[in-house]
mmCIF file of C-alpha atoms and ligand atoms in Angstrom:
data_model
loop_
_atom_site.group_PDB
_atom_site.id
_atom_site.type_symbol
_atom_site.label_atom_id
_atom_site.label_comp_id
_atom_site.label_asym_id
_atom_site.label_seq_id
_atom_site.Cartn_x
_atom_site.Cartn_y
_atom_site.Cartn_z
ATOM 1 C CA MET A 1376 0.226 0.046 -0.182
ATOM 2 C CA PRO A 1377 1.467 3.235 -0.783
ATOM 3 C CA ARG A 1378 1.887 5.127 2.368
ATOM 4 C CA ALA A 1379 0.870 9.120 2.719
ATOM 5 C CA HIS A 1380 3.447 11.545 3.150
ATOM 6 C CA ASN A 1381 3.886 14.683 4.608
ATOM 7 C CA PHE A 1382 6.022 17.364 3.275
ATOM 8 C CA ARG A 1383 5.041 20.386 5.108
ATOM 9 C CA GLN A 1384 6.781 21.174 8.695
ATOM 10 C CA GLU A 1385 5.971 23.929 10.915
ATOM 11 C CA LEU A 1386 7.592 27.036 10.865
ATOM 12 C CA VAL A 1387 9.253 29.308 13.328
ATOM 13 C CA GLY A 1388 12.037 31.552 13.006
ATOM 14 C CA CYS A 1389 13.897 34.930 13.399
ATOM 15 C CA PHE A 1390 13.774 38.015 12.137
ATOM 16 C CA GLY A 1391 16.747 40.633 12.241
ATOM 17 C CA GLN A 1392 19.073 43.049 10.701
ATOM 18 C CA PRO A 1393 21.874 41.682 10.365
ATOM 19 C CA VAL A 1394 21.224 38.458 11.253
ATOM 20 C CA ALA A 1395 22.772 35.782 9.120
ATOM 21 C CA GLU A 1396 25.573 35.481 12.563
ATOM 22 C CA ASN A 1397 22.578 34.655 14.992
ATOM 23 C CA PRO A 1398 23.290 31.278 16.075
ATOM 24 C CA THR A 1399 19.925 30.636 17.314
ATOM 25 C CA GLN A 1400 19.185 28.034 14.667
ATOM 26 C CA ALA A 1401 21.606 25.893 15.700
ATOM 27 C CA MET A 1402 20.161 25.237 19.268
ATOM 28 C CA ILE A 1403 17.004 25.739 17.950
ATOM 29 C CA GLU A 1404 16.836 22.603 15.145
ATOM 30 C CA ALA A 1405 19.160 20.212 17.674
ATOM 31 C CA ALA A 1406 16.264 20.299 20.008
ATOM 32 C CA PHE A 1407 13.981 19.496 17.124
ATOM 33 C CA ARG A 1408 15.835 16.740 15.768
ATOM 34 C CA HIS A 1409 16.133 15.204 19.461
ATOM 35 C CA HIS A 1410 12.606 15.230 20.442
ATOM 36 C CA GLY A 1411 11.401 14.190 16.859
ATOM 37 C CA LEU A 1412 9.613 17.200 16.073
ATOM 38 C CA ASP A 1413 9.000 18.253 11.906
ATOM 39 C CA TRP A 1414 9.474 21.970 12.267
ATOM 40 C CA ARG A 1415 11.728 24.242 10.945
ATOM 41 C CA TYR A 1416 13.328 27.740 12.357
ATOM 42 C CA LEU A 1417 14.249 29.564 9.316
ATOM 43 C CA THR A 1418 16.883 32.645 9.857
ATOM 44 C CA ILE A 1419 15.459 36.042 7.869
ATOM 45 C CA GLU A 1420 16.912 38.850 7.038
ATOM 46 C CA VAL A 1421 14.419 41.786 7.479
ATOM 47 C CA ALA A 1422 14.734 45.173 6.728
ATOM 48 C CA PRO A 1423 12.978 48.118 9.053
ATOM 49 C CA GLU A 1424 10.891 49.123 5.669
ATOM 50 C CA ASN A 1425 9.357 45.152 5.566
ATOM 51 C CA LEU A 1426 8.730 44.297 9.160
ATOM 52 C CA ALA A 1427 4.894 44.763 8.429
ATOM 53 C CA ALA A 1428 4.932 42.758 5.279
ATOM 54 C CA ALA A 1429 7.240 39.826 7.368
ATOM 55 C CA VAL A 1430 4.722 39.875 10.289
ATOM 56 C CA ALA A 1431 1.876 39.682 7.722
ATOM 57 C CA GLY A 1432 3.876 37.000 6.178
ATOM 58 C CA ALA A 1433 4.275 34.814 9.244
ATOM 59 C CA ARG A 1434 0.643 35.109 9.855
ATOM 60 C CA ALA A 1435 -0.396 33.966 6.536
ATOM 61 C CA MET A 1436 2.199 31.170 6.024
ATOM 62 C CA GLY A 1437 0.730 29.754 9.208
ATOM 63 C CA PHE A 1438 4.233 30.631 11.528
ATOM 64 C CA GLN A 1439 3.628 29.011 14.867
ATOM 65 C CA GLY A 1440 5.636 32.356 16.167
ATOM 66 C CA PHE A 1441 9.046 33.587 15.633
ATOM 67 C CA ASN A 1442 12.024 35.469 17.818
ATOM 68 C CA CYS A 1443 12.716 39.179 16.877
ATOM 69 C CA THR A 1444 16.061 39.996 16.994
ATOM 70 C CA ILE A 1445 18.023 43.923 16.438
ATOM 71 C CA PRO A 1446 16.591 46.160 14.877
ATOM 72 C CA HIS A 1447 12.888 45.107 15.526
ATOM 73 C CA LYS A 1448 11.858 44.245 19.344
ATOM 74 C CA LEU A 1449 10.422 47.492 19.886
ATOM 75 C CA ALA A 1450 9.135 48.116 16.164
ATOM 76 C CA VAL A 1451 7.396 44.416 16.269
ATOM 77 C CA ILE A 1452 4.698 45.615 19.247
ATOM 78 C CA PRO A 1453 2.307 47.388 17.255
ATOM 79 C CA HIS A 1454 2.187 44.763 14.831
ATOM 80 C CA LEU A 1455 1.160 42.355 17.259
ATOM 81 C CA ASP A 1456 -2.458 41.032 19.051
ATOM 82 C CA GLY A 1457 -1.181 41.626 22.635
ATOM 83 C CA LEU A 1458 2.081 41.427 24.938
ATOM 84 C CA GLY A 1459 2.577 39.210 27.810
ATOM 85 C CA GLU A 1460 3.890 40.464 31.342
ATOM 86 C CA SER A 1461 7.188 41.165 31.164
ATOM 87 C CA ALA A 1462 7.307 42.322 27.863
ATOM 88 C CA ALA A 1463 4.980 44.913 28.601
ATOM 89 C CA LEU A 1464 6.769 46.060 31.311
ATOM 90 C CA MET A 1465 9.780 46.199 29.284
ATOM 91 C CA GLY A 1466 8.339 47.701 25.890
ATOM 92 C CA ALA A 1467 10.644 44.800 24.290
ATOM 93 C CA VAL A 1468 9.316 41.729 22.455
ATOM 94 C CA ASN A 1469 11.933 39.043 21.180
ATOM 95 C CA CYS A 1470 9.541 35.816 21.204
ATOM 96 C CA VAL A 1471 6.433 36.016 19.085
ATOM 97 C CA VAL A 1472 3.850 33.422 20.157
ATOM 98 C CA VAL A 1473 0.622 32.365 18.715
ATOM 99 C CA ARG A 1474 -2.117 31.925 21.196
ATOM 100 C CA ASP A 1475 -5.615 30.990 20.140
ATOM 101 C CA GLY A 1476 -4.998 32.494 16.647
ATOM 102 C CA ARG A 1477 -3.460 35.799 18.134
ATOM 103 C CA LEU A 1478 0.329 36.782 17.795
ATOM 104 C CA ILE A 1479 1.548 37.618 21.455
ATOM 105 C CA GLY A 1480 4.317 39.236 22.387
ATOM 106 C CA GLU A 1481 6.681 37.718 24.839
ATOM 107 C CA ASN A 1482 9.979 38.494 26.314
ATOM 108 C CA THR A 1483 12.322 35.791 26.947
ATOM 109 C CA ASP A 1484 15.192 37.193 27.850
ATOM 110 C CA GLY A 1485 14.991 37.752 31.138
ATOM 111 C CA LYS A 1486 12.999 34.751 31.536
ATOM 112 C CA GLY A 1487 15.685 32.668 30.208
ATOM 113 C CA PHE A 1488 18.347 34.378 32.771
ATOM 114 C CA VAL A 1489 16.173 33.583 35.742
ATOM 115 C CA ALA A 1490 16.068 30.261 34.895
ATOM 116 C CA GLY A 1491 19.659 29.688 34.759
ATOM 117 C CA ILE A 1492 20.350 31.559 38.131
ATOM 118 C CA ARG A 1493 17.704 29.857 39.684
ATOM 119 C CA ARG A 1494 20.166 26.576 39.563
ATOM 120 C CA LEU A 1495 22.753 28.220 41.653
ATOM 121 C CA LEU A 1496 20.075 30.362 43.953
ATOM 122 C CA ASP A 1497 16.925 31.832 44.322
ATOM 123 C CA PRO A 1498 17.044 35.240 43.459
ATOM 124 C CA ALA A 1499 14.139 36.371 46.210
ATOM 125 C CA GLY A 1500 15.309 39.099 48.367
ATOM 126 C CA ARG A 1501 18.697 39.248 46.797
ATOM 127 C CA SER A 1502 20.877 42.357 45.698
ATOM 128 C CA LEU A 1503 21.956 42.705 42.381
ATOM 129 C CA VAL A 1504 24.263 44.744 41.229
ATOM 130 C CA LEU A 1505 24.054 45.026 37.025
ATOM 131 C CA LEU A 1506 26.707 46.611 34.813
ATOM 132 C CA GLY A 1507 25.181 48.545 31.837
ATOM 133 C CA ALA A 1508 21.441 49.638 31.069
ATOM 134 C CA GLY A 1509 20.636 48.462 27.701
ATOM 135 C CA GLY A 1510 18.371 46.352 26.337
ATOM 136 C CA ALA A 1511 19.551 43.360 28.137
ATOM 137 C CA ALA A 1512 20.233 45.103 31.417
ATOM 138 C CA ARG A 1513 16.694 45.930 30.851
ATOM 139 C CA ALA A 1514 15.191 42.556 30.230
ATOM 140 C CA ILE A 1515 17.240 40.764 33.565
ATOM 141 C CA ALA A 1516 16.243 43.262 36.122
ATOM 142 C CA VAL A 1517 12.732 43.587 35.116
ATOM 143 C CA ASP A 1518 12.626 39.608 35.100
ATOM 144 C CA MET A 1519 14.745 39.498 38.612
ATOM 145 C CA ALA A 1520 12.817 41.671 40.168
ATOM 146 C CA LEU A 1521 9.435 39.974 39.278
ATOM 147 C CA ALA A 1522 11.366 36.846 40.631
ATOM 148 C CA GLY A 1523 11.520 38.608 43.712
ATOM 149 C CA CYS A 1524 14.753 40.341 43.748
ATOM 150 C CA GLY A 1525 15.231 43.590 46.353
ATOM 151 C CA ARG A 1526 17.802 45.830 45.706
ATOM 152 C CA ILE A 1527 18.744 46.204 41.959
ATOM 153 C CA THR A 1528 21.632 48.852 41.636
ATOM 154 C CA VAL A 1529 21.890 49.725 37.547
ATOM 155 C CA VAL A 1530 25.821 50.770 36.733
ATOM 156 C CA SER A 1531 25.524 53.156 33.538
ATOM 157 C CA ARG A 1532 28.322 55.295 32.161
ATOM 158 C CA ASP A 1533 25.303 56.721 30.256
ATOM 159 C CA ALA A 1534 23.331 58.423 33.017
ATOM 160 C CA ALA A 1535 20.132 58.621 31.070
ATOM 161 C CA GLN A 1536 19.767 55.358 30.145
ATOM 162 C CA GLY A 1537 20.226 54.334 33.963
ATOM 163 C CA GLN A 1538 18.184 56.355 35.034
ATOM 164 C CA ALA A 1539 15.258 55.417 32.861
ATOM 165 C CA LEU A 1540 16.031 51.679 33.764
ATOM 166 C CA THR A 1541 15.693 52.818 37.566
ATOM 167 C CA ASP A 1542 12.905 54.639 37.264
ATOM 168 C CA LEU A 1543 11.026 51.619 35.122
ATOM 169 C CA LEU A 1544 12.187 49.416 38.094
ATOM 170 C CA ASN A 1545 10.918 51.998 40.825
ATOM 171 C CA GLY A 1546 7.580 52.958 38.997
ATOM 172 C CA LYS A 1547 5.538 50.160 36.762
ATOM 173 C CA VAL A 1548 7.572 47.141 38.102
ATOM 174 C CA ARG A 1549 7.668 48.034 41.595
ATOM 175 C CA ALA A 1550 3.901 48.326 41.333
ATOM 176 C CA VAL A 1551 3.967 44.224 40.370
ATOM 177 C CA ALA A 1552 6.856 43.429 42.130
ATOM 178 C CA GLN A 1553 6.821 45.457 45.576
ATOM 179 C CA GLY A 1554 10.423 43.887 47.029
ATOM 180 C CA VAL A 1555 12.071 45.818 44.376
ATOM 181 C CA ASN A 1556 14.103 49.202 45.070
ATOM 182 C CA ALA A 1557 16.307 50.305 42.449
ATOM 183 C CA VAL A 1558 18.988 53.087 42.192
ATOM 184 C CA HIS A 1559 21.707 54.148 39.603
ATOM 185 C CA ALA A 1560 25.508 54.440 40.397
ATOM 186 C CA PRO A 1561 27.144 56.317 37.816
ATOM 187 C CA TRP A 1562 30.064 54.339 35.969
ATOM 188 C CA ARG A 1563 33.719 56.112 36.566
ATOM 189 C CA GLY A 1564 36.831 54.625 36.476
ATOM 190 C CA ASP A 1565 36.903 50.846 37.879
ATOM 191 C CA PHE A 1566 33.729 50.193 39.525
ATOM 192 C CA ALA A 1567 33.605 48.635 43.130
ATOM 193 C CA VAL A 1568 30.931 45.837 43.907
ATOM 194 C CA PRO A 1569 29.139 47.105 47.019
ATOM 195 C CA GLU A 1570 29.450 44.981 50.268
ATOM 196 C CA GLY A 1571 26.753 42.781 50.483
ATOM 197 C CA THR A 1572 26.432 42.156 47.085
ATOM 198 C CA ASP A 1573 25.119 38.394 46.328
ATOM 199 C CA ILE A 1574 24.842 38.594 42.225
ATOM 200 C CA LEU A 1575 27.155 40.852 39.816
ATOM 201 C CA VAL A 1576 26.504 40.709 36.135
ATOM 202 C CA ASN A 1577 27.616 41.908 33.272
ATOM 203 C CA ALA A 1578 25.234 43.077 31.065
ATOM 204 C CA THR A 1579 27.475 44.964 29.076
ATOM 205 C CA GLN A 1580 29.023 43.663 25.459
ATOM 206 C CA VAL A 1581 32.506 43.702 26.884
ATOM 207 C CA GLY A 1582 34.217 40.951 26.216
ATOM 208 C CA LEU A 1583 32.394 39.573 23.366
ATOM 209 C CA TYR A 1584 34.119 37.982 20.385
ATOM 210 C CA PRO A 1585 36.211 39.482 18.672
ATOM 211 C CA ASP A 1586 37.329 41.386 21.244
ATOM 212 C CA VAL A 1587 37.920 38.899 24.068
ATOM 213 C CA ALA A 1588 40.738 40.524 25.811
ATOM 214 C CA ALA A 1589 38.545 43.303 26.566
ATOM 215 C CA ARG A 1590 38.482 44.546 30.407
ATOM 216 C CA LEU A 1591 35.663 45.915 32.188
ATOM 217 C CA ALA A 1592 35.864 48.627 34.359
ATOM 218 C CA LEU A 1593 35.672 46.515 37.333
ATOM 219 C CA ASP A 1594 37.973 46.825 40.875
ATOM 220 C CA VAL A 1595 38.209 42.616 40.612
ATOM 221 C CA GLY A 1596 39.558 43.111 44.300
ATOM 222 C CA THR A 1597 36.033 43.829 45.255
ATOM 223 C CA LEU A 1598 34.793 40.327 43.995
ATOM 224 C CA ARG A 1599 34.067 38.447 47.381
ATOM 225 C CA PRO A 1600 33.776 34.427 47.983
ATOM 226 C CA GLY A 1601 30.133 33.625 48.046
ATOM 227 C CA MET A 1602 29.126 35.976 45.550
ATOM 228 C CA THR A 1603 27.367 34.782 42.014
ATOM 229 C CA VAL A 1604 28.790 36.316 39.550
ATOM 230 C CA VAL A 1605 27.316 35.732 35.785
ATOM 231 C CA ASP A 1606 28.445 37.244 32.224
ATOM 232 C CA VAL A 1607 25.988 37.574 29.581
ATOM 233 C CA ILE A 1608 28.639 36.911 26.856
ATOM 234 C CA PRO A 1609 27.967 33.720 25.072
ATOM 235 C CA ASN A 1610 30.912 33.984 22.941
ATOM 236 C CA PRO A 1611 33.131 33.201 24.211
ATOM 237 C CA PRO A 1612 31.602 31.727 27.392
ATOM 238 C CA ARG A 1613 34.519 31.763 29.975
ATOM 239 C CA THR A 1614 34.730 35.661 29.535
ATOM 240 C CA ARG A 1615 38.010 37.103 31.722
ATOM 241 C CA LEU A 1616 35.340 38.222 33.927
ATOM 242 C CA LEU A 1617 34.019 35.080 34.656
ATOM 243 C CA ARG A 1618 38.139 33.564 35.171
ATOM 244 C CA ASP A 1619 38.462 36.487 37.454
ATOM 245 C CA ALA A 1620 35.603 35.801 39.392
ATOM 246 C CA GLU A 1621 36.343 31.852 39.954
ATOM 247 C CA ALA A 1622 40.139 32.681 40.937
ATOM 248 C CA ARG A 1623 38.315 34.823 43.802
ATOM 249 C CA GLY A 1624 36.064 32.064 44.951
ATOM 250 C CA CYS A 1625 32.517 33.370 43.541
ATOM 251 C CA ARG A 1626 30.268 30.993 41.991
ATOM 252 C CA VAL A 1627 29.919 31.929 38.030
ATOM 253 C CA LEU A 1628 27.224 31.282 35.495
ATOM 254 C CA ASP A 1629 28.067 31.945 32.010
ATOM 255 C CA GLY A 1630 25.887 33.870 28.514
ATOM 256 C CA LEU A 1631 25.015 30.646 27.281
ATOM 257 C CA ALA A 1632 23.041 29.876 29.984
ATOM 258 C CA MET A 1633 21.026 32.822 29.203
ATOM 259 C CA LEU A 1634 20.769 31.734 25.815
ATOM 260 C CA VAL A 1635 20.094 28.160 26.147
ATOM 261 C CA GLY A 1636 17.197 29.285 28.566
ATOM 262 C CA GLN A 1637 15.354 31.537 26.302
ATOM 263 C CA GLY A 1638 15.412 29.321 23.653
ATOM 264 C CA ARG A 1639 14.290 26.772 25.694
ATOM 265 C CA ILE A 1640 11.496 28.750 26.809
ATOM 266 C CA GLY A 1641 10.538 29.373 22.832
ATOM 267 C CA ILE A 1642 10.562 25.826 22.457
ATOM 268 C CA LYS A 1643 8.092 25.590 25.169
ATOM 269 C CA TYR A 1644 5.784 28.417 24.086
ATOM 270 C CA TRP A 1645 5.637 27.157 20.378
ATOM 271 C CA THR A 1646 5.337 23.457 20.619
ATOM 272 C CA GLY A 1647 4.400 22.541 24.102
ATOM 273 C CA ILE A 1648 7.504 20.687 24.619
ATOM 274 C CA ASP A 1649 10.013 21.351 27.117
ATOM 275 C CA PRO A 1650 13.331 20.779 25.315
ATOM 276 C CA ASP A 1651 16.577 19.159 26.557
ATOM 277 C CA GLU A 1652 18.835 21.892 27.528
ATOM 278 C CA GLY A 1653 22.067 19.678 27.145
ATOM 279 C CA VAL A 1654 21.492 18.792 23.462
ATOM 280 C CA MET A 1655 21.197 22.899 22.880
ATOM 281 C CA ARG A 1656 23.901 23.779 24.960
ATOM 282 C CA ARG A 1657 26.323 21.342 22.858
ATOM 283 C CA ALA A 1658 24.759 23.154 19.652
ATOM 284 C CA LEU A 1659 26.375 26.233 20.318
ATOM 285 C CA GLU A 1660 29.439 24.673 22.154
ATOM 286 C CA GLU A 1661 29.979 23.331 18.656
ATOM 287 C CA VAL A 1662 29.123 26.131 16.554
ATOM 288 C CA PHE A 1663 31.471 28.586 18.867
ATOM 289 C CA ALA A 1664 34.486 26.165 18.304
ATOM 290 C CA ASP A 1665 34.771 26.365 14.565
HETATM 291 P P1 NDP B 640 22.689 47.450 23.861
HETATM 292 O O1 NDP B 640 23.795 48.336 23.146
HETATM 293 O O2 NDP B 640 21.054 47.981 24.281
HETATM 294 O O3 NDP B 640 23.390 47.803 25.664
HETATM 295 C C1 NDP B 640 24.674 47.519 25.970
HETATM 296 C C2 NDP B 640 25.009 48.184 27.537
HETATM 297 O O4 NDP B 640 26.571 48.034 27.501
HETATM 298 C C3 NDP B 640 24.811 49.872 27.303
HETATM 299 O O5 NDP B 640 24.077 50.089 28.451
HETATM 300 C C4 NDP B 640 26.317 50.474 27.122
HETATM 301 O O6 NDP B 640 26.669 51.641 27.527
HETATM 302 C C5 NDP B 640 27.077 49.423 27.869
HETATM 303 N N1 NDP B 640 28.097 49.286 27.556
HETATM 304 C C6 NDP B 640 28.919 49.044 26.305
HETATM 305 N N2 NDP B 640 30.301 49.291 26.441
HETATM 306 C C7 NDP B 640 30.570 49.601 27.774
HETATM 307 C C8 NDP B 640 31.808 49.720 27.965
HETATM 308 N N3 NDP B 640 32.791 49.685 27.579
HETATM 309 N N4 NDP B 640 31.983 50.113 29.454
HETATM 310 C C9 NDP B 640 30.816 50.259 29.958
HETATM 311 N N5 NDP B 640 29.431 49.887 29.532
HETATM 312 C C10 NDP B 640 29.601 49.591 28.628
HETATM 313 O O7 NDP B 640 23.293 46.305 23.794
HETATM 314 P P2 NDP B 640 22.604 44.531 24.502
HETATM 315 O O8 NDP B 640 22.102 44.944 25.834
HETATM 316 O O9 NDP B 640 21.199 44.151 23.461
HETATM 317 O O10 NDP B 640 23.644 43.408 24.746
HETATM 318 C C11 NDP B 640 24.670 43.729 25.556
HETATM 319 C C12 NDP B 640 25.108 42.446 25.526
HETATM 320 O O11 NDP B 640 24.430 41.367 25.859
HETATM 321 C C13 NDP B 640 25.789 41.555 24.258
HETATM 322 O O12 NDP B 640 27.151 41.486 23.809
HETATM 323 C C14 NDP B 640 24.476 40.715 23.643
HETATM 324 O O13 NDP B 640 25.434 40.174 22.785
HETATM 325 C C15 NDP B 640 24.489 40.116 25.154
HETATM 326 N N6 NDP B 640 23.571 39.748 25.308
HETATM 327 C C16 NDP B 640 23.519 38.094 25.143
HETATM 328 C C17 NDP B 640 22.243 37.238 25.514
HETATM 329 C C18 NDP B 640 21.989 35.871 25.843
HETATM 330 O O14 NDP B 640 21.207 35.033 25.827
HETATM 331 N N7 NDP B 640 23.284 35.446 26.474
HETATM 332 C C19 NDP B 640 21.263 37.971 25.235
HETATM 333 C C20 NDP B 640 20.693 39.611 24.912
HETATM 334 C C21 NDP B 640 22.155 39.863 24.696
HETATM 335 P P3 NDP B 640 26.900 52.921 26.863
HETATM 336 O O15 NDP B 640 25.554 53.519 26.278
HETATM 337 O O16 NDP B 640 27.992 53.619 27.878
HETATM 338 O O17 NDP B 640 27.672 52.332 25.870
#
């Protein structure tokens, strides 16, 4: 008996520009293969002037969802039908999910970060120092506040950007996460990590390939045993900051944890399956080892 075939895969993907260097496809498709899902994750170059058409195309072609990266994280919002809680607070979307036929914007960057850090400690009541105040810092700060974080010190060279994040945390975010108390610290010279800090996070691009020898303006003598030090840099995963922190007895978490964490949440949103993080991490390690 001839058997029925299915040559149609379920589609998800990533819209960005430039997007060719984005490694997400490698980890997501590794998970699809591992779990026997006949799905594809397409890496698609979308210029800002074509974003509306791309979203309409995703609807027309029955995409199950898609990631948005630079420069679309804010611009995509008017083209969607609704927002999840943290995406609404941040005003930024990196993952679009189809729910009851509606396109809902979520932000999985901060959630991926929180999932990674939970393996080391419970963020509730902890004191966090965040280096940087850009997109990654914003996502981390909002989701750490929603996870119960107490004091958040935003350290930035750009005072206006740092103050804007501090104001967001003490305003709209505190309305739903009462325990958060944010302060801005200007970043001049080598930053000294205050006593009592539980978690230090580098949320700048310092250390990212190819500038791997770049040094953060940080007084590493103020990294103390027992402190948890996290880097958002996924490539290379073992940054100069993490090496310094380990040498001083800190617990460390690398940028692959956040990248894999957000990818895992995206796959769960899209497919309903909770994928194997080990498979995803190994796929990225292979890509970055090239
Ligand atoms: P943004 O451009 O939005 O923000 C970057 C921030 O870093 C700004 O506050 C900027 O401040 C600060 N900064 C940059 N260089 C320095 C420096 N030399 N000293 C002090 N501050 C500095 O970028 P994103 O937040 O989107 O991305 C930041 C990093 O996070 C990237 O390397 C990216 O790869 C990584 N990332 C990792 C993810 C993961 O899953 N692991 C997810 C998302 C991002 P200023 O205005 O003063 O320059």
